[in-house]
XYZ file of N, CA and C in Angstrom:
792
model
N 0.814 -1.215 0.000
C 0.000 0.000 0.000
C 0.843 1.260 0.000
N 2.151 1.111 -0.124
C 3.042 2.263 -0.166
C 3.448 2.796 1.180
N 2.964 2.188 2.273
C 3.310 2.647 3.617
C 4.726 2.207 3.959
N 5.466 3.075 4.618
C 6.828 2.731 5.034
C 7.101 3.326 6.404
N 8.083 2.776 7.073
C 8.484 3.265 8.395
C 9.957 3.626 8.353
N 10.306 4.626 9.145
C 11.694 5.074 9.213
C 12.129 5.087 10.672
N 13.240 4.486 10.965
C 13.773 4.431 12.323
C 14.876 5.468 12.478
N 14.770 6.296 13.531
C 15.764 7.325 13.791
C 16.256 7.226 15.234
N 17.514 7.538 15.460
C 18.071 7.552 16.810
C 17.701 8.860 17.509
N 17.309 8.753 18.774
C 16.966 9.935 19.569
C 17.261 9.646 21.033
N 18.123 10.443 21.632
C 18.441 10.334 23.052
C 17.753 11.489 23.778
N 16.664 11.184 24.463
C 15.898 12.234 25.141
C 16.593 12.773 26.387
N 17.691 12.162 26.773
C 18.483 12.704 27.879
C 19.476 13.748 27.382
N 19.326 14.159 26.122
C 20.228 15.144 25.521
C 19.430 16.129 24.683
N 19.522 17.416 25.001
C 18.856 18.437 24.187
C 19.478 18.499 22.788
N 20.772 18.261 22.696
C 21.436 18.295 21.391
C 20.899 17.187 20.483
N 20.737 15.996 21.032
C 20.183 14.887 20.260
C 18.749 15.180 19.852
N 17.977 15.757 20.750
C 16.583 16.106 20.459
C 16.504 17.117 19.324
N 17.358 18.127 19.372
C 17.375 19.156 18.329
C 17.801 18.563 16.987
N 18.805 17.708 16.994
C 19.270 17.093 15.754
C 18.186 16.202 15.144
N 17.476 15.474 15.996
C 16.381 14.627 15.509
C 15.294 15.470 14.849
N 14.911 16.560 15.516
C 13.876 17.442 14.968
C 14.304 18.032 13.628
N 15.565 18.396 13.518
C 16.072 18.971 12.262
C 16.029 17.943 11.131
N 16.375 16.696 11.440
C 16.332 15.650 10.415
C 14.896 15.399 9.963
N 13.981 15.360 10.922
C 12.582 15.119 10.573
C 12.020 16.280 9.752
N 12.318 17.500 10.186
C 11.806 18.680 9.483
C 12.365 18.786 8.063
N 13.568 18.289 7.855
C 14.166 18.340 6.519
C 13.451 17.414 5.537
N 12.792 16.396 6.061
C 12.120 15.415 5.204
C 10.613 15.620 5.107
N 10.038 16.281 6.128
C 8.574 16.375 6.178
C 8.133 17.812 6.475
N 7.286 18.345 5.628
C 6.755 19.694 5.838
C 5.547 19.675 6.768
N 4.939 18.492 6.938
C 3.745 18.355 7.784
C 3.954 17.213 8.773
N 3.365 17.383 9.948
C 3.385 16.326 10.962
C 1.992 16.236 11.573
N 1.306 15.135 11.301
C -0.068 14.977 11.768
C -0.154 14.605 13.237
N 0.858 13.902 13.734
C 0.758 13.375 15.098
C 2.140 13.210 15.711
N 2.280 13.690 16.954
C 3.489 13.474 17.741
C 3.064 12.829 19.054
N 3.513 11.613 19.311
C 3.204 10.908 20.555
C 4.447 10.921 21.432
N 4.339 11.561 22.587
C 5.451 11.655 23.541
C 5.295 10.522 24.551
N 5.953 9.392 24.265
C 5.689 8.161 24.999
C 6.884 7.659 25.803
N 8.097 7.955 25.364
C 9.279 7.392 26.019
C 9.359 7.827 27.471
N 9.800 6.936 28.333
C 9.864 7.319 29.737
C 10.774 6.431 30.571
N 11.270 6.998 31.675
C 12.070 6.294 32.661
C 11.381 6.416 34.012
N 11.619 5.430 34.891
C 11.190 5.580 36.279
C 12.403 5.405 37.181
N 12.179 5.422 38.488
C 13.302 5.378 39.426
C 14.119 4.101 39.290
N 13.468 3.018 38.860
C 14.180 1.747 38.706
C 15.003 1.693 37.426
N 14.793 2.661 36.544
C 15.483 2.664 35.244
C 16.784 3.435 35.273
N 17.074 4.134 36.374
C 18.233 5.033 36.403
C 19.065 4.797 37.653
N 20.288 5.300 37.616
C 21.167 5.233 38.778
C 20.806 6.336 39.769
N 20.868 6.005 41.047
C 20.614 7.002 42.093
C 21.904 7.686 42.550
N 23.024 7.261 42.009
C 24.308 7.832 42.409
C 24.343 9.320 42.088
N 24.837 10.159 43.009
C 24.836 11.613 42.776
C 25.469 12.021 41.455
N 26.548 11.356 41.050
C 27.239 11.745 39.823
C 26.484 11.352 38.558
N 25.397 10.592 38.698
C 24.634 10.156 37.532
C 23.187 10.641 37.539
N 22.830 11.479 38.496
C 21.445 11.950 38.592
C 21.093 12.981 37.518
N 22.085 13.769 37.101
C 21.836 14.844 36.142
C 22.419 14.502 34.776
N 21.766 15.008 33.732
C 22.275 14.850 32.376
C 23.397 15.856 32.121
N 23.995 15.774 30.941
C 25.022 16.750 30.558
C 24.441 18.150 30.455
N 23.111 18.256 30.321
C 22.436 19.555 30.261
C 22.106 20.094 31.648
N 22.466 19.336 32.699
C 22.268 19.801 34.059
C 20.863 19.619 34.598
N 20.127 18.657 34.048
C 18.745 18.406 34.450
C 18.620 16.964 34.938
N 17.744 16.740 35.917
C 17.470 15.370 36.358
C 17.144 14.493 35.157
N 17.763 13.313 35.065
C 17.656 12.482 33.868
C 16.224 12.012 33.620
N 15.478 11.718 34.688
C 14.087 11.288 34.509
C 13.226 12.451 34.040
N 13.407 13.605 34.648
C 12.607 14.781 34.293
C 12.879 15.227 32.858
N 14.149 15.196 32.455
C 14.477 15.612 31.090
C 13.970 14.595 30.069
N 14.167 13.314 30.340
C 13.744 12.270 29.401
C 12.233 12.226 29.249
N 11.531 12.306 30.367
C 10.072 12.145 30.346
C 9.321 13.402 29.942
N 9.916 14.560 30.183
C 9.176 15.797 29.937
C 9.931 16.860 29.153
N 11.054 17.339 29.667
C 11.674 18.529 29.077
C 12.064 18.327 27.612
N 12.635 17.179 27.285
C 13.015 16.960 25.888
C 11.791 16.773 25.007
N 10.724 16.205 25.549
C 9.472 16.110 24.792
C 8.915 17.504 24.501
N 8.961 18.373 25.510
C 8.502 19.744 25.305
C 9.367 20.439 24.257
N 10.673 20.278 24.354
C 11.593 20.882 23.390
C 11.296 20.371 21.980
N 11.084 19.068 21.853
C 10.777 18.473 20.559
C 9.476 19.041 19.990
N 8.480 19.192 20.843
C 7.199 19.764 20.410
C 7.388 21.183 19.885
N 8.140 21.983 20.605
C 8.374 23.368 20.183
C 9.141 23.421 18.858
N 10.116 22.534 18.700
C 10.909 22.518 17.466
C 10.078 22.106 16.250
N 9.075 21.246 16.486
C 8.274 20.726 15.378
C 6.944 21.459 15.205
N 6.794 22.586 15.863
C 5.545 23.357 15.729
C 5.220 23.732 14.283
N 6.180 24.146 13.464
C 5.826 24.483 12.075
C 5.175 23.309 11.338
N 5.713 22.115 11.528
C 5.155 20.935 10.859
C 3.791 20.565 11.438
N 3.652 20.675 12.745
C 2.372 20.367 13.390
C 1.299 21.379 12.979
N 1.670 22.640 12.896
C 0.714 23.668 12.478
C 0.268 23.453 11.034
N 1.191 23.088 10.187
C 0.869 22.883 8.774
C -0.156 21.778 8.585
N -0.128 20.786 9.478
C -1.051 19.649 9.364
C -2.263 19.784 10.274
N -2.306 20.874 11.081
C -3.317 20.976 12.139
C -3.309 19.663 12.939
N -2.123 19.348 13.426
C -1.879 18.058 14.048
C -2.206 17.993 15.530
N -1.820 16.870 16.116
C -2.060 16.625 17.534
C -0.759 16.192 18.207
N -0.634 16.564 19.480
C 0.452 16.080 20.329
C -0.209 15.328 21.488
N 0.136 14.064 21.642
C -0.429 13.236 22.705
C 0.699 12.787 23.622
N 0.615 13.171 24.897
C 1.642 12.812 25.875
C 1.123 11.674 26.752
N 1.942 10.653 26.913
C 1.563 9.501 27.738
C 1.993 9.796 29.162
N 1.007 10.052 30.016
C 1.264 10.455 31.388
C 0.929 9.314 32.348
N 0.734 9.617 33.610
C 0.497 8.581 34.617
C -0.325 9.154 35.762
N -1.068 8.271 36.438
C -1.805 8.678 37.635
C -0.847 9.109 38.742
N 0.419 8.703 38.634
C 1.417 9.082 39.642
C 1.604 10.600 39.677
N 1.108 11.306 38.663
C 1.194 12.777 38.695
C 0.495 13.333 39.925
N -0.481 12.595 40.454
C -1.233 13.060 41.626
C -0.373 13.111 42.889
N 0.731 12.368 42.899
C 1.598 12.346 44.078
C 2.695 13.399 44.017
N 2.810 14.104 42.916
C 3.884 15.084 42.753
C 3.610 16.340 43.574
N 4.672 16.920 44.056
C 4.595 18.156 44.831
C 5.161 19.316 44.028
N 4.597 20.495 44.226
C 5.131 21.686 43.557
C 6.574 21.944 43.978
N 6.937 21.517 45.183
C 8.307 21.720 45.665
C 9.326 20.916 44.868
N 8.889 19.822 44.226
C 9.814 18.998 43.454
C 10.412 19.773 42.280
N 9.705 20.782 41.801
C 10.215 21.573 40.681
C 11.539 22.240 41.036
N 11.704 22.580 42.305
C 12.912 23.281 42.746
C 14.151 22.387 42.699
N 13.957 21.065 42.672
C 15.125 20.167 42.681
C 15.290 19.449 41.346
N 14.611 19.933 40.302
C 14.703 19.270 39.005
C 16.068 19.443 38.345
N 16.858 20.383 38.878
C 18.219 20.560 38.355
C 19.239 20.512 39.498
N 18.912 19.719 40.516
C 19.793 19.623 41.676
C 19.999 18.162 42.057
N 21.156 17.890 42.687
C 21.411 16.551 43.208
C 20.580 16.343 44.466
N 20.064 15.130 44.642
C 19.265 14.818 45.834
C 19.939 13.708 46.629
N 20.199 14.010 47.894
C 20.703 13.000 48.810
C 19.939 13.107 50.125
N 19.065 12.145 50.433
C 18.809 10.911 49.684
C 18.061 11.191 48.374
N 18.120 10.214 47.480
C 17.519 10.351 46.158
C 16.004 10.492 46.253
N 15.458 11.430 45.480
C 14.011 11.604 45.348
C 13.680 11.473 43.864
N 12.804 10.543 43.534
C 12.431 10.363 42.132
C 11.529 11.501 41.672
N 11.788 11.992 40.472
C 10.962 13.049 39.893
C 10.035 12.506 38.801
N 9.763 11.207 38.864
C 8.850 10.600 37.882
C 7.471 11.264 37.962
N 6.946 11.395 39.171
C 5.630 12.015 39.327
C 5.609 13.442 38.808
N 6.673 14.205 39.088
C 6.757 15.579 38.590
C 6.785 15.593 37.065
N 7.525 14.670 36.462
C 7.608 14.648 35.000
C 6.247 14.386 34.375
N 5.439 13.537 35.022
C 4.118 13.224 34.486
C 3.122 14.362 34.753
N 3.276 15.029 35.875
C 2.487 16.232 36.151
C 2.828 17.316 35.129
N 4.110 17.476 34.854
C 4.563 18.523 33.932
C 3.983 18.333 32.536
N 3.825 17.085 32.105
C 3.228 16.845 30.790
C 1.816 17.422 30.708
N 1.045 17.195 31.753
C -0.349 17.676 31.766
C -0.386 19.199 31.834
N 0.435 19.753 32.713
C 0.469 21.207 32.903
C 0.926 21.900 31.615
N 1.988 21.378 31.004
C 2.510 21.991 29.781
C 1.520 21.893 28.629
N 0.724 20.829 28.593
C -0.278 20.704 27.530
C -1.267 21.859 27.590
N -1.623 22.275 28.800
C -2.541 23.411 28.949
C -1.904 24.706 28.468
N -0.625 24.891 28.793
C 0.062 26.113 28.358
C 0.299 26.097 26.853
N 0.637 24.945 26.316
C 0.800 24.835 24.867
C -0.513 25.141 24.153
N -1.616 24.676 24.719
C -2.929 24.976 24.130
C -3.194 26.478 24.171
N -2.867 27.104 25.291
C -3.092 28.547 25.422
C -2.328 29.313 24.354
N -1.146 28.821 24.019
C -0.292 29.530 23.065
C -0.576 29.137 21.606
N -0.817 27.857 21.373
C -0.850 27.369 19.988
C -2.097 26.536 19.670
N -3.068 26.527 20.580
C -4.200 25.626 20.451
C -5.142 25.891 19.290
N -5.038 27.048 18.646
C -5.869 27.299 17.464
C -5.471 26.405 16.294
N -4.212 25.964 16.297
C -3.698 25.212 15.146
C -3.234 23.800 15.479
N -2.977 23.525 16.755
C -2.491 22.212 17.177
C -3.249 21.794 18.434
N -3.599 20.514 18.536
C -4.289 20.002 19.721
C -3.287 19.295 20.631
N -3.486 19.429 21.935
C -2.575 18.844 22.928
C -3.382 18.041 23.941
N -3.106 16.749 24.028
C -3.841 15.870 24.937
C -2.871 15.008 25.745
N -3.367 14.483 26.873
C -2.597 13.553 27.697
C -3.434 12.302 27.945
N -2.760 11.175 28.043
C -3.456 9.921 28.308
C -2.658 9.103 29.318
N -3.362 8.630 30.341
C -2.804 7.705 31.316
C -3.308 6.315 30.949
N -2.460 5.469 30.335
C -2.949 4.170 29.879
C -3.188 3.170 30.992
N -2.862 3.558 32.233
C -2.975 2.640 33.370
C -1.637 2.014 33.681
N -1.630 1.146 34.676
C -0.407 0.422 34.986
C -0.137 -0.599 33.895
N 0.996 -0.479 33.232
C 1.283 -1.302 32.055
C 2.453 -2.245 32.353
N 2.277 -3.506 32.018
C 3.325 -4.514 32.221
C 4.339 -4.416 31.085
N 5.035 -3.302 31.047
C 5.997 -3.041 29.975
C 7.422 -3.254 30.476
N 8.373 -2.974 29.611
C 9.784 -3.167 29.931
C 10.303 -2.143 30.937
N 9.474 -1.164 31.301
C 9.930 -0.153 32.266
C 10.218 -0.775 33.633
N 9.672 -1.973 33.884
C 9.858 -2.641 35.176
C 11.064 -3.583 35.174
N 11.894 -3.517 34.153
C 12.977 -4.481 34.009
C 13.970 -4.451 35.169
N 14.041 -3.342 35.903
C 14.957 -3.255 37.027
C 14.399 -3.827 38.313
N 13.147 -4.239 38.308
C 12.521 -4.782 39.509
C 12.823 -6.276 39.631
N 12.711 -6.840 40.845
C 12.923 -8.290 41.018
C 11.985 -9.087 40.115
N 12.425 -10.278 39.733
C 11.660 -11.069 38.775
C 10.268 -11.418 39.288
N 10.137 -11.660 40.614
C 8.814 -12.016 41.135
C 7.844 -10.851 40.990
N 8.354 -9.617 41.137
C 7.496 -8.458 40.963
C 7.108 -8.275 39.502
N 8.039 -8.539 38.602
C 7.721 -8.444 37.185
C 6.617 -9.429 36.804
N 6.679 -10.638 37.362
C 5.636 -11.632 37.075
C 4.291 -11.185 37.644
N 4.320 -10.601 38.856
C 3.089 -10.109 39.476
C 2.492 -8.991 38.633
N 3.318 -8.052 38.209
C 2.831 -6.946 37.384
C 2.245 -7.463 36.070
N 2.878 -8.482 35.516
C 2.377 -9.054 34.271
C 0.997 -9.663 34.433
N 0.700 -10.140 35.654
C -0.593 -10.780 35.908
C -1.707 -9.776 36.160
N -1.380 -8.625 36.769
C -2.449 -7.701 37.184
C -2.507 -6.420 36.365
N -1.454 -6.116 35.638
C -1.426 -4.851 34.897
C -1.939 -5.024 33.469
N -2.176 -3.890 32.835
C -2.623 -3.866 31.449
C -1.474 -4.319 30.544
N -1.792 -5.077 29.528
C -0.761 -5.491 28.574
C -0.339 -4.294 27.722
N 0.882 -4.308 27.206
C 1.309 -3.227 26.314
C 0.370 -3.049 25.120
N -0.193 -4.146 24.633
C -1.087 -4.070 23.479
C -2.373 -3.323 23.836
N -2.946 -3.625 25.010
C -4.167 -2.933 25.438
C -3.906 -1.456 25.692
N -2.751 -1.164 26.316
C -2.384 0.228 26.574
C -2.213 0.985 25.262
N -1.621 0.324 24.269
C -1.424 0.967 22.970
C -2.761 1.305 22.320
N -3.765 0.426 22.485
C -5.096 0.716 21.940
C -5.656 2.000 22.538
N -5.463 2.166 23.849
C -5.950 3.377 24.526
C -5.278 4.624 23.969
N -3.954 4.554 23.802
C -3.209 5.708 23.298
C -3.628 6.027 21.864
N -3.729 5.011 21.036
C -4.110 5.235 19.636
C -5.509 5.831 19.543
N -6.410 5.381 20.407
C -7.768 5.920 20.382
C -7.777 7.420 20.651
N -6.942 7.877 21.593
C -6.850 9.311 21.874
C -6.250 10.046 20.677
N -5.325 9.397 19.995
C -4.665 10.028 18.840
C -5.629 10.291 17.692
N -6.653 9.447 17.555
C -7.517 9.545 16.369
C -8.969 9.860 16.716
N -9.270 10.093 17.998
C -10.655 10.271 18.406
C -11.304 11.459 17.686
N -12.563 11.278 17.346
C -13.311 12.331 16.667
C -13.443 13.549 17.577
N -13.236 14.709 17.014
C -13.336 15.946 17.794
C -12.088 16.279 18.583
N -11.030 15.489 18.402
C -9.810 15.724 19.174
C -8.809 16.641 18.517
N -9.112 17.092 17.300
C -8.199 18.002 16.621
C -8.372 19.433 17.085
N -7.499 20.335 16.644
C -7.615 21.738 17.045
C -8.903 22.355 16.517
N -9.522 23.228 17.311
C -9.029 23.851 18.544
C -9.558 23.182 19.819
N -9.640 21.865 19.856
C -10.168 21.150 21.023
C -9.368 21.480 22.282
N -10.061 21.571 23.403
C -9.396 21.794 24.680
C -8.548 20.586 25.036
N -7.466 20.780 25.810
C -6.630 19.646 26.199
C -7.444 18.621 26.995
N -7.293 17.359 26.657
C -7.988 16.295 27.363
C -7.035 15.490 28.228
N -7.574 14.933 29.321
C -6.832 13.986 30.157
C -7.649 12.708 30.162
N -7.126 11.664 29.522
C -7.859 10.431 29.318
C -7.191 9.288 30.078
N -8.006 8.282 30.427
C -7.504 7.175 31.234
C -7.724 5.830 30.571
N -6.897 4.863 30.962
C -6.914 3.544 30.357
C -7.789 2.529 31.046
N -8.537 2.976 32.082
C -9.435 2.062 32.786
C -10.868 2.580 32.712
N -11.799 1.680 32.420
C -13.213 2.045 32.479
C -13.567 2.395 33.919
N -14.367 3.425 34.098
C -14.771 3.857 35.432
C -13.938 4.983 35.991
N -12.809 5.313 35.337
C -11.939 6.379 35.834
C -12.626 7.740 35.793
N -13.675 7.860 34.970
C -14.419 9.118 34.914
C -15.401 9.243 36.077
N -15.640 8.149 36.800
C -16.579 8.170 37.922
C -15.899 8.086 39.286
N -14.735 7.461 39.328
C -14.010 7.316 40.586
C -12.515 7.380 40.339
N -11.822 8.161 41.161
C -10.375 8.282 41.030
C -9.677 6.948 41.257
N -10.302 6.070 42.054
C -9.712 4.767 42.330
C -9.427 3.999 41.044
N -10.302 4.178 40.049
C -10.140 3.446 38.799
C -9.064 4.056 37.896
N -8.477 5.170 38.311
C -7.303 5.652 37.596
C -6.094 4.781 37.939
N -6.116 4.185 39.143
C -4.994 3.386 39.616
C -5.073 1.948 39.114
N -6.281 1.378 39.145
C -6.423 -0.001 38.683
C -7.891 -0.337 38.501
N -8.142 -1.163 37.501
C -9.481 -1.692 37.257
C -9.310 -2.992 36.474
N -10.213 -3.948 36.664
C -10.121 -5.179 35.862
C -10.554 -4.966 34.417
N -11.014 -3.737 34.106
C -11.572 -3.469 32.773
C -10.770 -2.392 32.045
N -9.774 -2.764 31.246
C -9.038 -1.773 30.452
C -9.973 -1.066 29.472
N -9.706 0.210 29.227
C -10.575 0.992 28.336
C -10.402 0.593 26.879
N -9.184 0.234 26.516
C -8.847 -0.137 25.134
C -9.301 0.946 24.149
N -10.350 0.697 23.380
C -10.750 1.623 22.319
C -11.783 2.654 22.770
N -11.838 2.890 24.077
C -12.749 3.900 24.623
C -11.911 5.007 25.257
N -12.228 6.248 24.941
C -11.539 7.383 25.553
C -12.280 7.784 26.821
N -11.689 7.495 27.974
C -12.316 7.791 29.259
C -11.763 9.127 29.761
N -12.534 10.182 29.573
C -12.092 11.519 29.978
C -12.296 11.705 31.480
N -11.310 12.266 32.149
C -11.427 12.552 33.577
C -10.651 13.825 33.900
N -10.590 14.157 35.174
C -9.971 15.415 35.598
C -8.657 15.132 36.314
N -7.562 15.773 35.927
C -6.285 15.547 36.618
C -6.270 16.207 37.991
N -5.133 16.189 38.654
C -5.016 16.705 40.013
C -5.271 18.209 40.084
N -5.515 18.668 41.291
C -5.728 20.106 41.524
C -4.505 20.898 41.081
N -3.317 20.391 41.393
C -2.085 21.099 41.025
C -1.938 21.175 39.511
N -2.359 20.124 38.801
C -2.271 20.122 37.347
C -3.137 21.204 36.720
N -4.150 21.650 37.458
C -5.077 22.671 36.940
C -4.786 24.061 37.499
N -3.719 24.190 38.277
C -3.388 25.456 38.933
C -2.660 26.387 37.960
N -3.253 27.522 37.667
C -2.696 28.455 36.675
C -1.355 29.022 37.129
N -1.247 29.334 38.414
C 0.005 29.893 38.933
C 1.145 28.893 38.789
N 0.864 27.636 39.125
C 1.890 26.608 38.970
C 2.225 26.384 37.502
N 1.232 26.483 36.634
C 1.467 26.325 35.198
C 2.465 27.360 34.709
N 2.292 28.601 35.110
C 3.218 29.660 34.693
C 4.616 29.419 35.245
N 4.667 28.988 36.494
C 5.954 28.717 37.135
C 6.694 27.570 36.438
N 5.977 26.506 36.118
C 6.600 25.361 35.461
C 7.081 25.733 34.062
N 6.264 26.489 33.332
C 6.644 26.877 31.970
C 7.927 27.703 31.979
N 7.990 28.695 32.859
C 9.183 29.550 32.922
C 10.407 28.740 33.352
N 10.217 27.774 34.248
C 11.315 26.924 34.682
C 11.830 26.075 33.523
N 10.919 25.553 32.706
C 11.302 24.717 31.561
C 12.085 25.526 30.532
N 11.591 26.705 30.206
C 12.281 27.549 29.222
C 13.649 27.977 29.742
N 13.721 28.275 31.029
C 15.002 28.674 31.623
C 16.010 27.530 31.534
N 15.563 26.291 31.771
C 16.461 25.135 31.692
C 17.014 24.982 30.278
N 16.173 25.182 29.276
C 16.617 25.093 27.883
C 17.597 26.223 27.547
N 17.289 27.422 28.013
C 18.157 28.570 27.742
C 19.521 28.396 28.397
N 19.539 27.964 29.645
C 20.802 27.835 30.365
C 21.638 26.666 29.853
N 20.999 25.729 29.150
C 21.740 24.631 28.523
C 22.269 25.037 27.149
N 21.934 26.269 26.709
C 22.454 26.776 25.450
C 21.545 26.588 24.253
N 20.248 26.335 24.497
C 19.325 26.077 23.391
C 18.206 27.112 23.310
N 18.429 28.264 23.913
C 17.414 29.305 23.903
C 17.076 29.809 22.519
N 18.061 29.824 21.608
C 17.810 30.353 20.273
C 16.895 29.446 19.451
N 16.756 28.191 19.875
C 15.918 27.241 19.142
C 14.455 27.302 19.562
N 14.169 28.023 20.650
C 12.807 28.105 21.156
C 12.031 29.137 20.339
N 10.880 28.781 19.780
C 10.123 29.760 18.983
C 9.612 30.911 19.835
N 9.490 32.072 19.220
C 8.956 33.234 19.924
C 7.489 32.973 20.266
N 7.010 33.502 21.385
C 5.608 33.318 21.747
C 4.688 33.997 20.744
N 3.458 33.513 20.589
C 2.524 34.138 19.667
C 2.298 35.601 19.992
N 2.031 36.403 18.989
C 1.847 37.839 19.175
C 0.684 38.131 20.101
N -0.352 37.284 20.095
C -1.535 37.561 20.916
C -1.265 37.407 22.400
N -0.100 36.808 22.778
C 0.225 36.725 24.181
C 0.860 38.042 24.659
């Protein structure tokens, strides 16, 4: 049918790699219909040693991989996304509810004892989607989806008995993928749609408990629900956005950030 796939290297723990990837993609494609920000690390995926907590860009490796580089990539590919009136879908987590606003202050600092910023990275995805919508939502749609607890390779650092347990009770990668794809193509999800927060379990729209676990994966159903109070806080949204841009600027990539829309 003429369909083809292209594999490209991208290290989300590096702003330079992210920028180079975006440049290669933009050189080949004038339009981008869909960007799915899915790659992620958790505390079990990284070293807790002080000398390995931060990337070469001076940012916590989990926070940069899960959020900051995704945001940078989105900003770099805005021309292509605008041309296609495309969508950006970020794969988030219910763990965003456990994140504290204070964690933002240590996103570029060593922590002893180690504090995982996984929850902050997932909160940041939701918060940034709202700010991206405020700035560019007339031409690009921004959504987040929590596919549920997924028995994926992210648990590879856990003991084998825990991996087997997770495999028995968690959503399969295939079911989680159905949930994500459904959000990517759902009717009415294109611009200028408001940012959505969708869940991978049926019932999550009626009870927060079902955001954590349910025997009924949503699969091809988009279960819309409301994220945490902090995720909806306008003051925190502004603070997080300015912190993200400052991190990019201080790493030497400020010139690559597009100017804000004139209407702002």
